[in-house]
Amino acid sequence: MIDVVIIGGGPAGLLAARRLAEAGCDVIVLEEHRHIGRPTHCTGIVSAEMTKLVKIPADIILSRLQHARLVGPDREACDITWAADGEEILTIDRAAFDETLAAQAVAAGAILRLGAFVDGLASTAKAVTVRVGRESIVAHACLLACGASYRFQRQLGLGLPGRLLHTAQIEVDAEPTERVELHVGRHVAPEGFIWMVPVLRDGRPRLKVGLVAKRDAAKYLRHFTERPEIARQLRETPSTPTTRLLPLKLTATSYAARVVVAGDAGGFTKPTTGGGIYYSLLTAALAADVLIDALHAGRLDAQFLSVYETRWQERLGHELRVGDWFRDLLVKLPDRDVGTLIRALATDDVQSMIQQTARFNWHRDLILSLLRQRGIASLLFRSLFR
């Protein structure tokens, strides 16, 4: 019997595997795809704060971002410069990043199996059994790090994320630019937004163009890239986009007897933007540390593992609740009010406040500061009565 079986070879599963292996645990990671990091679903925008959890090799950095433009339904625009404290925002090669994490996990002693689709999972008082084809793997504990796939969460009574949106993304050769653009509006991306993120690959300027929306993400993305002003920026015809589900609310609980859940598998994403890399890594680190303690104590019951939920609540709970509440206000705004909000964000006073309070991974302080702006607060609170 091994110590921990991890379902999913993305950032959460791989970081947890490394930490567990470094602590002397026997770990196996089961990844359904045959190549780590592929297909690539993520835009790969991160802040340098992530280096507190993992090292980011210089050769996987595709761009360093300084500015963003928020564009409204009627082309209202607001330029935003990243936080004045010098927080560095990077676009990384996600496939290469995942490969780096995999190499670190294997070097620490974890076993990584690719093309290993998990057919079943059973948890008893004595063990967890995972079935891969005709093979059964028996472990003391299981970490679910399987991304936006919720077969086993439902089976184990952990629940499903309270909100799921749809994403679609392409990457194409494009005209050079250094600015990120975010486009919003009910007819552009219902309950979501479109991003245009510049990267350099082998010296070639390219754009990641993607969308998160309530429905029909690929259709809305196609309509956007067919706009004349957007098509002129692209040097090639967009291919079929990569699509996936994106959780924007937590599952009902993040643990059960012998099982804990990290990353997208538990709905750990920023409610405002859907970004999930940092929260995946953070929850994976917390989950691994709790499993190490549980294995040493010989306590893998739900009561002992509940400390995992206590720990992530201490780090993320208030952040997630404020972000979720703020998002509920935003999605109720009609396009007319979205344009008014963007114009308010462009004023000097609000721009100064944004630079003082904005942090890439932590949105609570910015949200609360925005709500202290009388005009913005009244605009948003009106949406409560719609």
Coordinates of C-alpha atoms in Angstrom, one line a residue:
M1 CA 0.0 0.0 0.0
I2 CA 1.4 3.4 -1.0
D3 CA 0.9 6.6 1.1
V4 CA -0.9 8.9 -1.3
V5 CA -2.4 8.6 -4.8
I6 CA -2.9 11.9 -6.6
I7 CA -5.4 12.1 -9.4
G8 CA -4.3 14.8 -11.8
G9 CA -0.9 15.9 -13.0
G10 CA -1.5 19.7 -13.3
P11 CA 0.2 22.3 -11.1
A12 CA -1.8 21.3 -7.9
G13 CA -1.1 17.6 -8.2
L14 CA 2.6 18.0 -9.1
L15 CA 3.4 20.5 -6.4
A16 CA 1.7 18.3 -3.8
A17 CA 3.5 15.3 -5.1
R18 CA 6.9 17.0 -4.7
R19 CA 6.2 18.2 -1.1
L20 CA 4.9 14.7 -0.1
A21 CA 7.9 12.9 -1.7
E22 CA 10.3 15.3 0.0
A23 CA 8.7 14.4 3.3
G24 CA 9.4 10.7 2.7
C25 CA 6.0 9.7 1.5
D26 CA 5.4 7.1 -1.2
V27 CA 3.4 9.0 -3.9
I28 CA 2.0 8.2 -7.3
V29 CA 0.5 10.8 -9.7
L30 CA -2.1 9.6 -12.2
E31 CA -2.5 11.9 -15.2
E32 CA -5.0 11.0 -17.9
H33 CA -3.2 12.8 -20.8
R34 CA -0.1 11.4 -22.4
H35 CA 1.8 14.7 -22.2
I36 CA 2.2 16.9 -19.1
G37 CA 0.8 20.4 -19.6
R38 CA -1.2 19.5 -22.8
P39 CA -3.7 20.4 -23.9
T40 CA -3.0 23.9 -22.6
H41 CA -6.1 25.6 -21.3
C42 CA -4.6 28.4 -19.3
T43 CA -3.5 31.9 -20.4
G44 CA -0.5 31.6 -18.0
I45 CA -0.6 35.1 -16.4
V46 CA 0.9 35.0 -13.0
S47 CA 2.6 37.4 -10.5
A48 CA 6.0 37.0 -9.2
E49 CA 4.4 36.3 -5.8
M50 CA 4.1 32.7 -7.1
T51 CA 7.9 32.3 -6.5
K52 CA 7.1 31.9 -2.8
L53 CA 5.7 28.5 -3.7
V54 CA 7.6 27.4 -6.8
K55 CA 10.6 28.7 -8.8
I56 CA 9.8 30.1 -12.2
P57 CA 12.6 29.4 -14.7
A58 CA 13.6 32.4 -16.7
D59 CA 13.3 30.5 -20.0
I60 CA 9.6 29.8 -19.6
I61 CA 8.7 33.5 -19.3
L62 CA 7.0 34.7 -22.5
S63 CA 6.4 38.3 -21.6
R64 CA 6.5 40.8 -18.7
L65 CA 3.3 42.8 -18.6
Q66 CA 3.0 46.4 -17.5
H67 CA -0.3 47.8 -18.7
A68 CA -3.9 46.7 -19.4
R69 CA -6.8 48.3 -21.1
L70 CA -10.3 47.6 -20.1
V71 CA -12.7 48.1 -23.0
G72 CA -16.5 48.5 -22.5
P73 CA -19.5 47.6 -24.6
D74 CA -19.5 50.9 -26.5
R75 CA -15.7 51.1 -26.7
E76 CA -15.3 53.0 -23.5
A77 CA -11.8 52.4 -22.3
C78 CA -9.7 52.6 -19.1
D79 CA -6.0 52.1 -19.0
I80 CA -4.6 50.4 -15.9
T81 CA -1.0 50.2 -14.8
W82 CA 0.0 47.4 -12.4
A83 CA 0.3 48.0 -8.7
A84 CA 2.7 50.8 -7.7
D85 CA 4.6 48.5 -5.3
G86 CA 6.4 47.0 -8.3
E87 CA 4.5 43.7 -8.4
E88 CA 5.8 41.9 -11.5
I89 CA 3.2 40.3 -13.8
L90 CA 4.4 37.6 -16.1
T91 CA 3.0 35.4 -18.9
I92 CA 4.6 32.0 -18.7
D93 CA 4.6 29.0 -21.0
R94 CA 2.1 26.8 -19.1
A95 CA 3.1 23.5 -20.7
A96 CA 6.8 24.2 -19.9
F97 CA 5.8 25.3 -16.3
D98 CA 3.9 22.0 -15.7
E99 CA 6.8 20.0 -17.2
T100 CA 9.2 21.8 -14.7
L101 CA 6.9 20.8 -11.8
A102 CA 6.7 17.3 -13.0
A103 CA 10.5 17.0 -13.2
Q104 CA 10.8 18.4 -9.6
A105 CA 8.2 15.9 -8.4
V106 CA 10.0 12.9 -10.0
A107 CA 13.4 14.1 -8.8
A108 CA 11.9 14.2 -5.2
G109 CA 10.9 10.5 -5.6
A110 CA 7.2 10.7 -6.8
I111 CA 6.0 8.3 -9.4
L112 CA 4.3 9.9 -12.4
R113 CA 2.1 7.9 -14.8
L114 CA 0.9 9.4 -18.0
G115 CA -2.1 8.2 -20.0
A116 CA -3.6 6.8 -16.7
F117 CA -7.3 7.5 -16.8
V118 CA -8.9 6.7 -13.5
D119 CA -12.1 4.6 -14.0
G120 CA -13.1 4.4 -10.3
L121 CA -12.4 5.4 -6.8
A122 CA -13.5 3.8 -3.6
S123 CA -12.8 4.9 0.0
T124 CA -13.2 2.7 3.0
A125 CA -12.3 2.9 6.7
K126 CA -9.0 1.2 5.9
A127 CA -7.8 2.5 2.5
V128 CA -8.5 4.3 -0.8
T129 CA -8.6 2.1 -3.9
V130 CA -8.2 3.7 -7.4
R131 CA -8.9 1.7 -10.5
V132 CA -6.9 2.4 -13.7
G133 CA -8.1 0.0 -16.4
R134 CA -7.7 -3.5 -14.9
E135 CA -5.2 -2.3 -12.3
S136 CA -6.1 -1.3 -8.7
I137 CA -3.9 1.1 -6.7
V138 CA -4.4 1.0 -3.0
A139 CA -3.3 4.0 -0.9
H140 CA -3.7 5.4 2.6
A141 CA -5.0 8.7 1.2
C142 CA -6.0 10.4 -2.1
L143 CA -5.6 13.9 -3.3
L144 CA -8.1 15.0 -5.9
A145 CA -6.3 17.5 -8.2
C146 CA -8.1 16.6 -11.4
G147 CA -9.0 20.1 -12.5
A148 CA -12.6 20.9 -13.6
S149 CA -13.7 17.3 -13.6
Y150 CA -16.1 16.4 -10.8
R151 CA -17.0 12.7 -11.1
F152 CA -15.4 11.7 -7.8
Q153 CA -16.5 14.8 -5.9
R154 CA -20.1 13.9 -6.6
Q155 CA -19.5 10.3 -5.7
L156 CA -17.8 11.2 -2.4
G157 CA -20.5 13.7 -1.3
L158 CA -18.2 16.7 -1.7
G159 CA -20.6 18.5 -4.0
L160 CA -20.1 20.4 -7.2
P161 CA -18.9 24.0 -7.7
G162 CA -21.7 26.5 -7.2
R163 CA -20.9 28.2 -10.5
L164 CA -19.4 26.8 -13.7
L165 CA -18.6 29.0 -16.8
H166 CA -17.2 28.1 -20.2
T167 CA -13.8 29.2 -21.6
A168 CA -12.3 29.1 -25.1
Q169 CA -8.8 30.3 -26.2
I170 CA -6.6 30.5 -29.2
E171 CA -3.0 31.6 -29.8
V172 CA -2.1 33.2 -33.1
D173 CA 0.7 35.3 -34.8
A174 CA -0.2 38.9 -34.3
E175 CA 0.9 42.5 -34.6
P176 CA 3.3 43.5 -31.9
T177 CA 1.9 45.0 -28.7
E178 CA 2.9 45.2 -25.1
R179 CA -0.6 45.8 -23.6
V180 CA -3.2 43.4 -22.3
E181 CA -6.8 44.1 -23.4
L182 CA -9.9 43.0 -21.5
H183 CA -13.2 43.4 -23.3
V184 CA -16.5 43.2 -21.4
G185 CA -20.2 43.4 -22.2
R186 CA -23.3 41.2 -22.3
H187 CA -23.0 40.8 -26.1
V188 CA -19.3 40.3 -26.0
A189 CA -19.0 37.7 -23.2
P190 CA -22.2 37.2 -21.0
E191 CA -21.2 37.1 -17.3
G192 CA -17.5 37.1 -18.4
F193 CA -14.9 38.9 -20.4
I194 CA -12.5 38.5 -23.3
W195 CA -8.7 38.8 -22.9
M196 CA -6.0 39.6 -25.4
V197 CA -2.5 38.8 -24.0
P198 CA 0.7 39.4 -25.9
V199 CA 3.5 36.8 -25.8
L200 CA 6.8 36.2 -27.7
R201 CA 7.6 32.8 -29.0
D202 CA 11.0 32.4 -30.7
G203 CA 11.0 36.1 -31.3
R204 CA 7.5 36.0 -33.0
P205 CA 4.8 38.3 -31.5
R206 CA 1.7 36.3 -30.8
L207 CA -1.6 36.9 -29.0
K208 CA -3.5 34.7 -26.7
V209 CA -7.1 35.5 -27.3
G210 CA -9.6 33.9 -24.9
L211 CA -13.0 34.2 -23.4
V212 CA -14.9 33.1 -20.3
A213 CA -18.7 33.3 -20.6
K214 CA -21.9 31.8 -19.2
R215 CA -22.4 29.8 -22.4
D216 CA -21.2 29.3 -26.0
A217 CA -17.7 30.4 -25.4
A218 CA -16.3 29.3 -28.7
K219 CA -19.1 31.1 -30.6
Y220 CA -18.6 34.4 -28.8
L221 CA -14.8 34.1 -29.3
R222 CA -15.3 33.5 -33.1
H223 CA -17.6 36.6 -33.3
F224 CA -15.0 38.7 -31.5
T225 CA -12.1 37.7 -33.7
E226 CA -14.2 38.4 -36.8
R227 CA -14.6 42.0 -35.9
P228 CA -12.6 44.1 -38.4
E229 CA -10.6 46.0 -35.8
I230 CA -9.6 42.7 -34.1
A231 CA -9.0 40.7 -37.3
R232 CA -6.5 43.4 -38.4
Q233 CA -4.3 42.6 -35.4
L234 CA -4.1 38.9 -36.3
R235 CA -1.6 37.7 -38.8
E236 CA -3.2 34.3 -39.3
T237 CA -6.7 32.7 -39.3
P238 CA -7.6 31.5 -35.8
S239 CA -7.7 27.8 -35.4
T240 CA -10.3 25.8 -33.4
P241 CA -10.1 27.1 -29.8
T242 CA -9.2 25.0 -26.8
T243 CA -12.3 24.9 -24.5
R244 CA -12.9 23.8 -21.0
L245 CA -15.1 24.4 -17.9
L246 CA -14.1 26.9 -15.3
P247 CA -15.3 26.7 -11.7
L248 CA -16.1 30.1 -10.0
K249 CA -17.4 28.8 -6.7
L250 CA -16.2 26.2 -4.3
T251 CA -17.4 22.7 -3.9
A252 CA -19.5 22.1 -0.8
T253 CA -16.6 20.7 1.1
S254 CA -12.9 20.0 0.4
Y255 CA -12.3 16.9 2.4
A256 CA -13.7 13.5 3.4
A257 CA -12.2 10.5 5.1
R258 CA -8.9 9.8 3.4
V259 CA -9.5 12.4 0.7
V260 CA -8.7 16.0 0.2
V261 CA -9.3 18.3 -2.8
A262 CA -7.1 21.0 -4.2
G263 CA -7.1 23.5 -7.1
D264 CA -9.8 23.7 -9.7
A265 CA -11.1 20.3 -8.5
G266 CA -12.3 22.1 -5.4
G267 CA -13.4 25.3 -7.2
F268 CA -10.4 27.3 -5.9
T269 CA -10.2 30.1 -8.5
K270 CA -10.6 33.9 -8.2
P271 CA -14.3 34.7 -8.4
T272 CA -13.6 37.9 -10.2
T273 CA -11.4 36.7 -13.1
G274 CA -11.3 32.9 -12.8
G275 CA -7.5 32.8 -12.5
G276 CA -6.5 29.7 -10.7
I277 CA -2.8 28.9 -10.9
Y278 CA -1.8 30.6 -7.6
Y279 CA -4.8 29.3 -5.7
S280 CA -4.1 25.8 -7.1
L281 CA -0.5 25.9 -5.8
L282 CA -1.4 27.4 -2.5
T283 CA -4.2 24.8 -1.7
A284 CA -1.9 22.0 -3.0
A285 CA 0.8 23.1 -0.5
L286 CA -1.7 23.2 2.3
A287 CA -3.2 19.8 1.4
A288 CA 0.2 18.2 1.2
D289 CA 1.2 19.5 4.6
V290 CA -2.0 18.2 6.2
L291 CA -1.6 14.8 4.6
I292 CA 2.0 14.6 5.9
D293 CA 0.7 15.3 9.4
A294 CA -2.2 12.9 9.0
L295 CA 0.1 10.1 7.8
H296 CA 2.5 10.6 10.7
A297 CA -0.3 10.6 13.2
G298 CA -2.1 7.6 11.6
R299 CA -5.2 9.7 11.4
L300 CA -6.9 9.9 8.0
D301 CA -10.4 10.3 9.3
A302 CA -12.6 13.2 8.1
Q303 CA -12.3 15.0 11.5
F304 CA -8.5 15.1 11.3
L305 CA -8.4 16.1 7.7
S306 CA -10.9 18.9 8.4
V307 CA -7.9 21.0 9.5
Y308 CA -7.2 21.4 5.7
E309 CA -10.4 23.3 5.3
T310 CA -9.6 25.4 8.4
R311 CA -6.2 26.3 6.9
W312 CA -7.4 27.3 3.5
Q313 CA -10.3 29.2 5.0
E314 CA -7.8 31.2 7.0
R315 CA -5.8 32.1 3.9
L316 CA -8.5 32.4 1.3
G317 CA -12.0 32.4 2.9
H318 CA -12.6 36.1 3.2
E319 CA -10.9 36.8 -0.2
L320 CA -13.2 34.3 -1.9
R321 CA -16.4 35.5 -0.2
V322 CA -15.8 39.2 -1.0
G323 CA -14.8 38.3 -4.6
D324 CA -17.9 36.2 -5.1
W325 CA -20.2 38.9 -3.7
F326 CA -18.6 41.5 -5.9
R327 CA -18.9 39.4 -9.0
D328 CA -22.6 38.9 -8.3
L329 CA -23.0 42.7 -8.4
L330 CA -21.0 43.1 -11.6
V331 CA -22.9 40.5 -13.7
K332 CA -26.2 42.2 -13.0
L333 CA -25.0 45.5 -14.5
P334 CA -26.6 46.4 -17.8
D335 CA -24.1 47.4 -20.5
R336 CA -25.0 51.1 -20.0
D337 CA -23.9 50.9 -16.4
V338 CA -20.8 48.9 -17.3
G339 CA -19.7 51.8 -19.5
T340 CA -20.4 54.3 -16.7
L341 CA -18.3 52.2 -14.4
I342 CA -15.3 52.1 -16.8
R343 CA -15.4 55.8 -17.2
A344 CA -15.4 56.2 -13.4
L345 CA -12.3 53.8 -13.2
A346 CA -10.5 56.1 -15.6
T347 CA -10.6 59.2 -13.3
D348 CA -7.4 60.3 -11.7
D349 CA -8.6 59.7 -8.1
V350 CA -9.7 56.1 -8.8
Q351 CA -6.6 55.4 -10.9
S352 CA -4.4 56.4 -7.9
M353 CA -6.5 54.2 -5.6
I354 CA -6.1 51.3 -8.0
Q355 CA -2.4 51.6 -8.0
Q356 CA -2.2 51.7 -4.2
T357 CA -4.5 48.7 -3.6
A358 CA -4.5 46.4 -6.6
R359 CA -2.7 43.0 -6.1
F360 CA -2.8 40.4 -8.7
N361 CA -3.7 37.4 -6.5
W362 CA -5.7 39.3 -3.8
H363 CA -8.6 41.4 -4.9
R364 CA -10.4 42.1 -1.6
D365 CA -8.6 45.3 -0.7
L366 CA -9.2 46.7 -4.2
I367 CA -12.9 45.8 -4.1
L368 CA -13.5 47.3 -0.7
S369 CA -11.7 50.5 -1.8
L370 CA -13.8 50.7 -4.9
L371 CA -17.0 50.5 -2.8
R372 CA -15.8 53.5 -0.8
Q373 CA -16.1 55.5 -4.0
R374 CA -19.6 57.0 -3.7
G375 CA -20.4 57.0 -7.4
I376 CA -19.1 53.5 -7.9
A377 CA -20.8 52.2 -4.8
S378 CA -24.2 53.6 -5.8
L379 CA -23.9 52.2 -9.3
L380 CA -23.1 48.7 -8.1
F381 CA -25.6 48.6 -5.3
R382 CA -28.4 49.5 -7.7
S383 CA -27.8 46.2 -9.3
L384 CA -29.1 44.5 -6.1
F385 CA -32.6 45.6 -6.9
R386 CA -32.7 44.4 -10.5

